[in-house]
Coordinates of C-alpha atoms and ligand atoms in Angstrom, one line a residue:
Chain A
M1 CA -47.7 -7.3 -31.8
A2 CA -46.4 -5.5 -35.7
T3 CA -43.9 -5.2 -36.4
V4 CA -42.3 -1.8 -36.9
E5 CA -42.1 -2.9 -40.7
E6 CA -45.6 -3.2 -41.2
L7 CA -46.5 -0.4 -38.8
K8 CA -44.6 1.7 -41.5
L9 CA -46.6 -0.2 -44.5
R10 CA -50.0 0.3 -42.5
V11 CA -48.8 4.4 -42.1
R12 CA -48.5 4.3 -45.9
E13 CA -52.0 2.8 -46.3
L14 CA -53.5 5.4 -44.6
E15 CA -51.6 8.1 -45.8
N16 CA -52.5 7.2 -48.9
E17 CA -56.1 7.0 -47.6
L18 CA -55.9 10.6 -46.3
I19 CA -54.7 12.1 -50.5
K20 CA -57.8 10.4 -51.7
C21 CA -59.9 11.7 -49.7
K22 CA -58.6 15.2 -49.6
Q23 CA -58.4 14.7 -53.6
K24 CA -62.3 14.3 -53.5
Q25 CA -63.4 16.8 -51.1
C26 CA -61.9 19.3 -53.4
A27 CA -63.7 17.8 -56.6
V28 CA -66.7 18.2 -54.5
E29 CA -66.0 21.8 -53.6
D30 CA -65.1 22.7 -57.1
A31 CA -68.3 20.9 -58.8
Q32 CA -69.8 23.6 -55.6
N33 CA -68.4 26.0 -56.6
Q34 CA -69.2 26.1 -60.2
E35 CA -72.6 25.8 -59.3
L36 CA -72.5 29.0 -56.8
H37 CA -69.8 31.1 -58.5
R38 CA -71.1 33.1 -61.3
P39 CA -68.5 33.5 -64.0
K40 CA -67.0 36.3 -64.5
I41 CA -68.1 39.5 -66.6
D42 CA -66.4 40.8 -69.3
K43 CA -68.4 44.1 -69.6
M44 CA -70.8 46.0 -67.2
S45 CA -73.9 45.9 -69.1
A46 CA -77.2 48.3 -68.3
E47 CA -80.1 45.6 -69.5
V48 CA -82.3 44.9 -66.3
V49 CA -82.3 40.9 -66.0
D50 CA -82.0 39.2 -63.1
S51 CA -78.9 37.6 -63.3
N52 CA -77.2 41.4 -64.2
P53 CA -75.1 42.1 -60.8
Y54 CA -74.7 45.2 -62.3
S55 CA -77.8 46.5 -63.3
R56 CA -79.0 48.7 -61.3
L57 CA -75.7 51.0 -60.8
M58 CA -75.5 51.2 -64.3
A59 CA -78.8 52.7 -63.7
L60 CA -77.4 55.5 -62.2
K61 CA -75.9 56.3 -65.5
R62 CA -79.4 56.2 -67.0
M63 CA -80.8 58.7 -64.3
G64 CA -77.8 61.2 -64.9
I65 CA -76.4 61.0 -61.7
V66 CA -72.8 59.5 -62.8
D67 CA -71.4 60.4 -66.2
D68 CA -69.5 56.6 -66.9
Y69 CA -70.2 54.1 -64.5
E70 CA -68.0 51.7 -66.0
K71 CA -64.9 53.5 -64.8
I72 CA -65.5 51.8 -61.4
R73 CA -64.0 49.2 -63.0
T74 CA -60.8 50.6 -63.4
F75 CA -59.5 52.1 -60.2
T76 CA -57.8 50.5 -57.4
V77 CA -58.5 50.8 -53.5
A78 CA -55.9 49.9 -50.2
V79 CA -58.2 49.7 -47.9
V80 CA -55.8 49.7 -44.3
G81 CA -57.6 48.0 -41.3
V82 CA -60.2 45.3 -42.2
G83 CA -61.4 45.6 -39.0
G84 CA -65.7 47.0 -38.1
V85 CA -65.6 49.7 -41.1
G86 CA -62.6 48.5 -43.3
S87 CA -64.7 45.3 -43.7
V88 CA -67.7 46.9 -44.5
T89 CA -66.1 49.1 -46.9
A90 CA -64.5 46.7 -48.4
E91 CA -67.7 44.6 -49.1
M92 CA -68.9 48.0 -50.0
L93 CA -66.6 48.6 -53.1
T94 CA -66.5 45.0 -53.7
R95 CA -70.3 45.0 -54.5
C96 CA -69.8 48.5 -56.5
G97 CA -67.4 46.4 -58.8
I98 CA -64.3 48.1 -57.9
G99 CA -61.2 47.4 -60.0
K100 CA -59.1 45.9 -57.6
L101 CA -58.6 46.3 -53.7
L102 CA -55.4 45.8 -51.5
L103 CA -56.3 45.1 -47.8
F104 CA -53.6 45.2 -45.3
D105 CA -54.3 44.1 -41.5
Y106 CA -51.8 42.2 -39.1
D107 CA -55.9 40.7 -36.7
K108 CA -57.4 37.6 -36.7
V109 CA -61.2 37.2 -36.5
E110 CA -62.2 36.4 -33.3
L111 CA -65.8 35.9 -32.1
A112 CA -65.3 39.0 -29.7
N113 CA -65.9 41.1 -33.3
M114 CA -69.4 39.5 -33.9
N115 CA -71.1 42.7 -32.5
R116 CA -69.9 44.2 -35.9
L117 CA -71.0 43.2 -39.4
F118 CA -69.4 41.0 -42.1
F119 CA -67.3 38.9 -40.4
Q120 CA -69.0 35.3 -39.9
P121 CA -68.2 33.1 -36.4
H122 CA -66.6 30.1 -38.3
Q123 CA -64.1 32.2 -39.2
A124 CA -62.3 32.8 -35.9
G125 CA -59.0 32.3 -36.3
L126 CA -58.5 32.8 -39.9
S127 CA -56.8 35.9 -40.8
K128 CA -58.9 39.1 -41.2
V129 CA -57.7 39.8 -44.8
E130 CA -57.9 36.0 -45.7
A131 CA -61.3 35.5 -44.3
A132 CA -62.5 38.9 -46.1
E133 CA -60.8 37.9 -49.6
H134 CA -63.1 34.8 -49.3
T135 CA -66.2 36.5 -48.6
L136 CA -65.3 39.1 -51.1
R137 CA -64.1 37.2 -53.7
N138 CA -67.6 34.9 -53.6
I139 CA -69.9 37.9 -53.7
N140 CA -67.9 39.6 -56.9
P141 CA -65.2 37.7 -58.2
D142 CA -64.5 40.4 -61.0
V143 CA -62.8 42.2 -58.2
S144 CA -58.7 41.4 -58.5
F145 CA -57.5 41.3 -54.8
E146 CA -54.5 41.5 -52.9
T147 CA -54.1 40.7 -49.2
H148 CA -51.5 41.6 -46.7
N149 CA -51.4 40.2 -43.4
Y150 CA -49.1 42.5 -41.0
N151 CA -48.5 45.5 -39.3
I152 CA -47.6 48.2 -41.3
T153 CA -46.3 50.1 -38.2
T154 CA -43.2 48.5 -37.8
M155 CA -39.4 48.9 -39.6
E156 CA -39.9 46.0 -41.7
N157 CA -43.5 46.0 -43.0
F158 CA -43.7 50.1 -43.5
A159 CA -41.1 49.8 -46.7
H160 CA -43.5 46.8 -48.2
F161 CA -46.3 48.7 -47.6
M162 CA -44.9 51.8 -49.1
E163 CA -43.6 49.8 -52.1
R164 CA -47.6 48.7 -52.6
I165 CA -49.1 51.7 -52.1
S166 CA -47.4 53.1 -55.3
H167 CA -46.7 50.0 -57.4
G168 CA -49.9 48.2 -56.6
G169 CA -52.9 49.4 -59.1
L170 CA -54.6 47.4 -61.6
E171 CA -52.3 48.0 -63.7
E172 CA -49.2 46.4 -62.1
G173 CA -46.3 49.0 -61.0
K174 CA -49.2 52.3 -61.0
P175 CA -50.1 53.6 -57.6
V176 CA -53.5 53.0 -56.4
D177 CA -56.0 55.5 -56.7
L178 CA -57.1 56.0 -53.6
L179 CA -56.5 54.7 -50.2
L180 CA -58.8 53.6 -47.4
S181 CA -57.7 54.3 -43.4
C182 CA -59.9 52.1 -41.7
V183 CA -57.5 51.2 -38.7
D184 CA -58.1 52.1 -35.2
N185 CA -55.3 53.7 -33.5
F186 CA -52.8 56.8 -33.8
E187 CA -49.9 55.3 -34.8
A188 CA -51.6 53.6 -37.9
R189 CA -52.8 56.8 -39.1
M190 CA -49.4 58.7 -38.4
A191 CA -48.0 55.9 -40.2
I192 CA -50.7 55.8 -43.4
N193 CA -50.1 59.5 -42.8
T194 CA -46.2 59.3 -43.5
A195 CA -46.6 57.4 -46.5
C196 CA -49.2 59.5 -47.9
N197 CA -47.2 62.4 -47.6
E198 CA -44.1 60.8 -48.9
L199 CA -46.2 59.1 -51.8
G200 CA -48.1 62.0 -52.3
Q201 CA -51.1 59.5 -51.9
I202 CA -54.8 60.9 -51.8
W203 CA -56.2 59.5 -48.9
M204 CA -59.3 59.6 -46.4
E205 CA -59.3 59.1 -43.0
S206 CA -62.3 57.7 -41.1
G207 CA -62.5 56.8 -37.3
V208 CA -65.0 55.6 -34.8
S209 CA -64.7 57.6 -31.5
E210 CA -63.8 54.9 -28.7
N211 CA -67.1 55.7 -26.9
A212 CA -68.9 54.4 -30.0
V213 CA -71.3 57.3 -30.4
S214 CA -69.5 59.8 -32.7
G215 CA -66.8 59.2 -36.0
H216 CA -65.2 60.7 -39.2
I217 CA -64.9 61.1 -42.6
Q218 CA -61.9 63.4 -44.2
L219 CA -60.0 63.4 -47.3
I220 CA -56.4 64.4 -47.4
I221 CA -54.8 65.4 -50.7
P222 CA -51.6 65.7 -49.7
G223 CA -50.0 69.3 -49.7
E224 CA -53.5 71.0 -50.2
T225 CA -55.7 70.1 -47.2
A226 CA -54.8 69.3 -43.7
C227 CA -52.5 66.0 -43.4
F228 CA -53.1 63.9 -40.0
A229 CA -49.9 65.9 -38.6
C230 CA -51.2 69.3 -39.8
A231 CA -53.8 69.9 -36.1
P232 CA -54.2 67.7 -33.2
P233 CA -56.8 65.1 -33.9
L234 CA -59.8 66.0 -34.5
V235 CA -62.8 64.7 -32.4
V236 CA -66.8 65.2 -33.3
A237 CA -68.0 66.2 -30.1
A238 CA -70.8 64.0 -28.8
N239 CA -71.9 66.6 -26.0
I240 CA -71.3 63.9 -23.5
D241 CA -71.0 65.0 -20.2
E242 CA -66.9 64.2 -19.6
K243 CA -68.0 63.8 -15.3
T244 CA -71.1 61.0 -16.2
L245 CA -68.6 59.2 -18.7
K246 CA -67.2 56.4 -17.4
R247 CA -63.6 54.8 -18.7
E248 CA -62.7 52.7 -15.6
G249 CA -62.4 49.0 -16.2
V250 CA -63.0 49.1 -20.1
C251 CA -61.3 50.5 -23.5
A252 CA -63.7 50.7 -25.9
A253 CA -66.6 50.0 -27.1
S254 CA -68.2 49.4 -30.3
L255 CA -71.9 49.5 -32.2
P256 CA -72.1 48.0 -35.7
T257 CA -74.7 50.9 -36.5
T258 CA -71.9 54.1 -36.0
M259 CA -69.2 51.5 -37.8
G260 CA -71.8 51.0 -40.7
V261 CA -72.6 54.7 -40.8
V262 CA -68.9 55.8 -41.3
A263 CA -68.0 53.0 -43.8
G264 CA -71.1 54.2 -45.2
I265 CA -70.4 57.8 -45.7
L266 CA -67.2 56.5 -46.3
V267 CA -67.6 54.7 -49.6
Q268 CA -70.3 57.5 -50.8
N269 CA -67.3 60.0 -50.7
V270 CA -65.0 57.8 -52.4
L271 CA -67.5 57.1 -55.5
K272 CA -68.3 60.6 -55.4
Y273 CA -64.6 60.9 -55.5
L274 CA -63.6 58.3 -58.3
L275 CA -66.9 58.5 -60.7
K276 CA -66.9 62.4 -60.3
F277 CA -70.4 62.8 -59.1
G278 CA -71.9 65.7 -56.2
T279 CA -69.7 67.4 -53.8
V280 CA -66.7 65.6 -52.5
S281 CA -66.6 65.7 -48.3
Y282 CA -63.3 67.4 -47.2
Y283 CA -64.2 66.5 -43.9
L284 CA -67.5 65.2 -42.1
G285 CA -68.2 64.1 -38.8
Y286 CA -71.0 62.0 -37.3
N287 CA -72.6 62.7 -33.9
A288 CA -74.8 59.8 -33.0
M289 CA -75.9 61.4 -29.8
Q290 CA -77.8 64.1 -31.7
D291 CA -78.2 63.4 -35.3
F292 CA -75.4 65.8 -36.2
F293 CA -73.5 66.2 -39.1
P294 CA -70.7 68.9 -39.1
T295 CA -68.4 69.6 -41.7
M296 CA -65.8 71.5 -42.8
A297 CA -62.4 71.9 -45.3
M298 CA -58.9 72.8 -43.5
K299 CA -56.3 73.3 -45.5
A300 CA -52.6 72.2 -45.1
N301 CA -50.7 74.0 -42.1
P302 CA -47.6 75.7 -43.5
T303 CA -45.6 74.8 -40.1
C304 CA -46.9 71.1 -39.9
N305 CA -44.3 68.7 -38.0
D306 CA -43.9 66.7 -41.3
R307 CA -41.3 67.6 -43.5
H308 CA -42.5 65.8 -46.8
C309 CA -46.4 67.9 -45.8
R310 CA -43.8 70.8 -46.4
R311 CA -42.5 69.5 -49.1
Q312 CA -46.0 68.8 -50.9
Q313 CA -47.2 72.0 -50.1
E314 CA -44.6 73.9 -51.6
E315 CA -45.1 71.5 -54.9
Y316 CA -49.0 72.3 -54.0
K317 CA -48.0 76.1 -54.8
K318 CA -45.9 76.0 -57.7
K319 CA -48.5 74.1 -59.5
E320 CA -51.2 76.5 -58.6
A321 CA -49.2 79.2 -59.3
E322 CA -48.6 77.6 -63.0
R323 CA -52.0 77.0 -63.7
P324 CA -54.3 79.4 -65.6
K325 CA -57.0 81.2 -63.4
V326 CA -60.0 80.8 -65.5
E327 CA -62.7 81.4 -62.6
V328 CA -62.8 82.1 -58.9
V329 CA -63.2 78.7 -57.0
Q330 CA -65.4 79.5 -53.4
E331 CA -62.4 79.7 -51.3
E332 CA -62.0 77.0 -48.6
E333 CA -61.9 78.0 -45.2
E334 CA -58.7 79.0 -43.4
A335 CA -58.3 77.8 -40.3
V336 CA -57.9 80.8 -38.2
V337 CA -56.4 80.3 -34.6
H338 CA -57.4 81.8 -31.7
E339 CA -55.6 82.4 -28.6
D340 CA -58.0 82.2 -26.0
N341 CA -58.1 78.7 -24.3
D342 CA -61.2 77.5 -22.8
W343 CA -60.8 74.0 -23.4
G344 CA -61.5 72.3 -20.0
I345 CA -59.3 69.1 -21.0
E346 CA -57.4 67.8 -18.1
L347 CA -53.4 67.0 -18.8
V348 CA -51.1 64.8 -17.2
S349 CA -48.4 66.8 -16.8
E350 CA -49.4 69.9 -15.0
V351 CA -51.1 70.6 -11.8
T352 CA -52.2 73.7 -11.1
D353 CA -54.3 75.7 -13.8
A354 CA -51.4 77.8 -14.8
E355 CA -49.2 74.9 -15.3
L356 CA -52.1 73.8 -17.5
Q357 CA -52.7 76.7 -19.6
A358 CA -48.8 77.3 -20.1
A359 CA -48.5 73.6 -22.0
S360 CA -51.8 74.1 -23.4
G361 CA -51.6 75.5 -27.1
T362 CA -53.7 77.8 -29.4
V363 CA -56.9 75.9 -30.8
P364 CA -57.8 76.0 -34.0
D365 CA -61.1 77.8 -35.1
L366 CA -63.7 74.9 -35.9
P367 CA -66.9 74.9 -36.9
E368 CA -69.6 73.7 -34.1
G369 CA -69.4 70.3 -33.1
I370 CA -65.5 69.6 -34.1
T371 CA -62.3 69.8 -31.8
V372 CA -59.5 68.9 -31.1
A373 CA -58.4 66.1 -28.5
Y374 CA -56.1 68.7 -27.2
T375 CA -53.8 71.1 -28.0
I376 CA -49.9 71.5 -28.4
P377 CA -47.9 74.3 -27.2
A378 CA -46.0 76.5 -30.5
E379 CA -42.7 75.8 -28.5
T380 CA -42.2 74.8 -25.3
A381 CA -38.4 75.1 -23.6
P382 CA -37.6 71.8 -22.3
C383 CA -37.6 71.9 -18.7
G384 CA -35.4 69.2 -16.9
D385 CA -32.2 67.9 -17.7
T386 CA -31.8 66.6 -21.2
V387 CA -29.0 63.4 -21.5
E388 CA -25.8 64.0 -21.4
E389 CA -22.4 63.6 -24.1
T390 CA -21.3 60.1 -24.0
E391 CA -18.6 58.1 -24.5
Q392 CA -20.1 55.1 -24.4
S393 CA -21.0 53.5 -27.5
L394 CA -24.2 51.8 -27.9
E395 CA -22.5 48.4 -27.3
D396 CA -21.3 49.5 -23.9
L397 CA -24.6 51.1 -23.1
M398 CA -26.7 48.0 -24.0
A399 CA -24.0 45.7 -21.7
Q400 CA -24.5 47.7 -18.5
M401 CA -28.5 48.0 -19.0
R402 CA -28.3 44.0 -19.3
K403 CA -25.6 44.2 -15.9
L404 CA -28.4 46.2 -14.0
Chain B
M1 CA -53.6 65.6 -13.9
A2 CA -51.0 62.8 -12.7
D3 CA -50.6 62.7 -8.5
E4 CA -47.6 64.1 -7.5
A5 CA -45.3 60.9 -7.3
T6 CA -45.7 59.9 -11.3
R7 CA -44.7 63.6 -11.6
Q8 CA -42.0 63.9 -8.8
A9 CA -40.4 60.2 -10.8
V10 CA -40.7 61.2 -14.4
S11 CA -38.9 64.4 -13.9
Q12 CA -36.3 62.6 -12.5
I13 CA -35.8 61.1 -16.2
P14 CA -33.4 62.6 -18.3
L15 CA -34.8 64.3 -21.7
L16 CA -33.6 63.7 -24.5
K17 CA -32.3 65.3 -27.7
T18 CA -31.9 63.5 -30.6
H19 CA -35.4 63.9 -32.9
A20 CA -34.9 60.6 -34.7
G21 CA -37.1 57.1 -35.5
P22 CA -35.8 53.9 -36.7
R23 CA -36.0 54.6 -40.8
D24 CA -33.4 57.8 -39.9
R25 CA -30.5 55.5 -40.4
A26 CA -28.2 58.7 -40.0
L27 CA -29.8 59.8 -36.3
W28 CA -31.1 56.3 -34.8
P29 CA -28.3 55.0 -33.6
Q30 CA -27.6 58.5 -31.3
R31 CA -31.1 58.5 -30.6
L32 CA -31.2 54.5 -29.3
K33 CA -27.7 55.9 -26.9
E34 CA -30.3 58.7 -25.2
E35 CA -32.7 55.8 -25.0
Y36 CA -30.9 53.9 -23.0
Q37 CA -29.0 56.4 -20.8
A38 CA -32.2 58.1 -19.8
L39 CA -33.5 53.9 -19.0
I40 CA -30.4 53.2 -17.3
R41 CA -30.9 56.5 -15.2
F42 CA -34.2 55.7 -14.3
V43 CA -33.4 52.0 -13.3
E44 CA -30.8 53.6 -10.9
Q45 CA -33.5 55.7 -9.6
N46 CA -35.9 53.5 -9.2
K47 CA -33.3 51.0 -7.3
G48 CA -32.5 53.9 -5.1
A49 CA -35.7 54.7 -4.1
D50 CA -36.5 51.1 -3.5
N51 CA -39.1 50.9 -6.3
D52 CA -37.3 49.0 -9.1
W53 CA -40.0 47.5 -11.2
F54 CA -38.8 46.8 -14.9
R55 CA -36.2 46.0 -17.5
L56 CA -36.2 46.4 -20.9
E57 CA -33.3 45.3 -23.9
S58 CA -33.7 45.5 -27.9
N59 CA -32.6 43.8 -30.8
A60 CA -29.4 45.1 -32.1
D61 CA -30.9 47.7 -34.5
G62 CA -33.0 49.2 -31.5
T63 CA -36.4 48.4 -33.2
R64 CA -38.4 45.7 -30.7
W65 CA -38.0 45.3 -27.2
T66 CA -38.6 42.8 -24.5
G67 CA -38.6 42.9 -21.3
T68 CA -40.0 41.8 -17.7
C69 CA -42.0 44.1 -15.1
W70 CA -43.1 43.4 -12.0
F71 CA -45.8 44.1 -9.3
I72 CA -45.3 43.9 -5.1
H73 CA -48.7 42.8 -3.8
E74 CA -49.2 42.3 -0.7
L75 CA -45.4 41.2 0.1
L76 CA -45.9 38.9 -3.4
R77 CA -43.8 39.8 -6.1
Y78 CA -45.4 39.5 -9.3
E79 CA -43.6 39.0 -12.5
F80 CA -44.8 39.5 -16.4
R81 CA -43.4 39.7 -19.7
L82 CA -43.3 42.5 -21.8
E83 CA -42.7 43.6 -25.4
F84 CA -42.9 46.6 -27.9
D85 CA -41.8 47.4 -31.3
I86 CA -40.6 50.7 -31.9
P87 CA -42.8 52.3 -35.0
V88 CA -42.3 54.0 -37.9
T89 CA -43.4 57.2 -36.7
Y90 CA -41.6 57.1 -33.6
P91 CA -40.8 59.2 -31.4
V92 CA -43.7 61.1 -32.7
T93 CA -45.8 58.4 -31.8
A94 CA -45.2 56.5 -28.7
P95 CA -45.0 52.6 -29.0
E96 CA -47.9 50.2 -28.0
V97 CA -46.6 48.3 -24.9
A98 CA -48.1 45.1 -24.5
V99 CA -48.0 42.3 -21.8
P100 CA -49.2 39.2 -23.9
E101 CA -49.6 37.0 -20.9
L102 CA -53.0 39.3 -19.6
D103 CA -54.4 39.3 -23.3
G104 CA -58.2 38.2 -22.7
K105 CA -57.8 38.8 -19.1
T106 CA -58.6 42.6 -18.9
A107 CA -61.1 44.9 -21.0
K108 CA -57.9 47.2 -20.3
M109 CA -56.2 45.8 -22.8
Y110 CA -56.4 45.9 -26.4
R111 CA -55.7 42.1 -28.8
G112 CA -52.6 41.3 -28.5
G113 CA -52.4 42.5 -24.6
K114 CA -51.4 46.3 -25.6
I115 CA -52.3 47.7 -22.8
C116 CA -54.6 50.5 -23.2
L117 CA -53.5 54.3 -21.7
T118 CA -55.7 57.0 -20.2
D119 CA -56.7 59.6 -22.0
H120 CA -54.0 61.4 -20.3
F121 CA -51.0 59.7 -22.5
A122 CA -52.0 60.7 -25.7
P123 CA -51.3 64.4 -25.3
L124 CA -48.5 64.2 -23.1
W125 CA -46.8 62.3 -25.4
A126 CA -47.5 64.8 -28.2
R127 CA -46.5 67.7 -26.4
N128 CA -43.6 66.0 -24.6
A129 CA -42.5 64.6 -28.2
P130 CA -39.4 63.9 -29.4
R131 CA -38.2 64.4 -25.8
F132 CA -39.8 61.9 -24.2
G133 CA -38.5 58.7 -24.4
L134 CA -39.1 54.7 -23.8
A135 CA -38.0 55.8 -19.9
H136 CA -41.0 57.9 -19.8
L137 CA -43.4 55.5 -21.8
M138 CA -42.3 53.3 -18.9
A139 CA -43.1 55.7 -16.1
L140 CA -46.4 57.1 -17.7
G141 CA -47.9 54.5 -19.3
L142 CA -46.7 51.3 -18.2
G143 CA -46.1 52.2 -14.4
P144 CA -49.8 53.4 -13.5
W145 CA -51.4 50.7 -15.5
L146 CA -49.8 48.2 -13.5
A147 CA -50.8 49.6 -10.1
V148 CA -54.0 50.0 -11.7
E149 CA -54.5 46.3 -13.1
V150 CA -52.7 44.1 -11.0
P151 CA -54.1 44.6 -7.6
D152 CA -57.8 44.3 -10.0
L153 CA -56.3 41.1 -11.1
I154 CA -55.3 39.2 -8.4
S155 CA -58.6 40.3 -6.5
K156 CA -60.3 38.7 -9.2
G157 CA -58.6 35.2 -8.7
L158 CA -56.9 36.1 -12.1
V159 CA -53.9 36.7 -11.6
V160 CA -53.1 33.7 -9.2
H161 CA -48.8 34.4 -7.7
K162 CA -46.8 31.4 -9.0
E163 CA -45.9 29.6 -5.8
Q164 CA -49.6 30.2 -4.0
Q165 CA -50.4 28.1 -7.7
R166 CA -47.6 25.3 -7.1
D167 CA -48.9 24.7 -3.7
A168 CA -52.5 24.5 -5.1
A169 CA -51.3 22.0 -7.6
A170 CA -49.8 20.0 -4.5
E171 CA -52.7 19.7 -2.4
Ligands
ZN501 ZN1 -49.4 68.6 -42.4

């Protein structure tokens, strides 16, 4: 039988062998990488040769579509949510040669994601941002990446998230040029909205409905266009009979097609906005059932619940007043409010139609094909008891709760 | 629309007064006190109605909550751990309640074991913000979810009673 000393020696031998193996493996990988990875490119060239990844993009300049395509390398875009829409969005921006990408997501790649684009089965278990950075860096080493694997809606992460949005630009200390919301839930959208209103950060919202057959993108300029809290969530009507839509037993469906279309119209809007060509959409919906793309623009709501939205509106008004009027720009249609409510939305709180009527708010006047998920009454008096004043301290209450 | 029993239970939970989220350092402690007051009242009411079904407690700053909830099915008690963080946008948006041990067992769940609430919940919460608190979230969110999902999970054999499991293992 081997002594302890002998075994220790054997362990050390094996450890050394392992280190040697690892080093060899690294050397092989490095050599492969040298072969597979193109070197970084200092200046975008319009030269049409098969080794130039930017020739077709630079052709946009020659054709007169874009004035200065190279400018794309000066921009930083933050993508929040690297799922079905966000990952494809990040890939498109990477291939277009964006300067810097910040990626935020707390999730891991799962095999259940494989009905969507971008991620591959061998990446299952990796964090989405880590897996995405690896793939994207391979596609285009000219792009700078910064990734954050956390949930932006919690206290501990939100402050860091705000800090990176306001200081994470290509030139450290400068804000990002644009933030893209590619998240899949209301809480995260609201958190992004809060951050952008506080920072005055221009952003674009995107979303795909839970039934996978509609989606939208929206440009939000704090103080100028409606923020996410200015109106109840907007939805693109898919014209599906609610009675035939079965929600029992499932949460959400998803299609790579709808997500790809939404990522496409989102990045198209980003390119138009950053490189200044074409018309930038304020709101563009996609109804996959009828292939209908409703558009609209909505001004910020002076009575928005978000006080930073209201502050940004004041600042925008001041700025507008100071600006010399040159020519009349086409006025955006203001969202008018009409009183009648023919919204067939069923609500839990109400038992009778009269109660439903009383609990419903006014419906903003929206173009055909766009509706609100629900309405909120202007101000309702609280019905029912409210918590009483208490002499007990928080610690007392916590202890009382534990003792129950 | 809500069934009369849920509506009745919810109407007895006191509404909250302080509109403050965890980022509001000055007012959050007051909101937190109100949360505890409403929760205590709700649990006491449940006990009184012989329908005690959850416990919750938070960390010191009230941003992370953990607890247990249980469901009685055919005289057997099934207990589950639950957890959630208070989002920075609370109380405008409700927290996402997670029951991690049921993750992957039902389609009515998002990744991480976050329960998938009905379409009714979001408008209801939005209309009652900021007066609704965590007790309302339990009553209108988790309660109805458990009532639908747990019997289904039991019938599919995806949730097995702990003692039955032990018996099966002993055989
Ligand atoms: Zn607003």
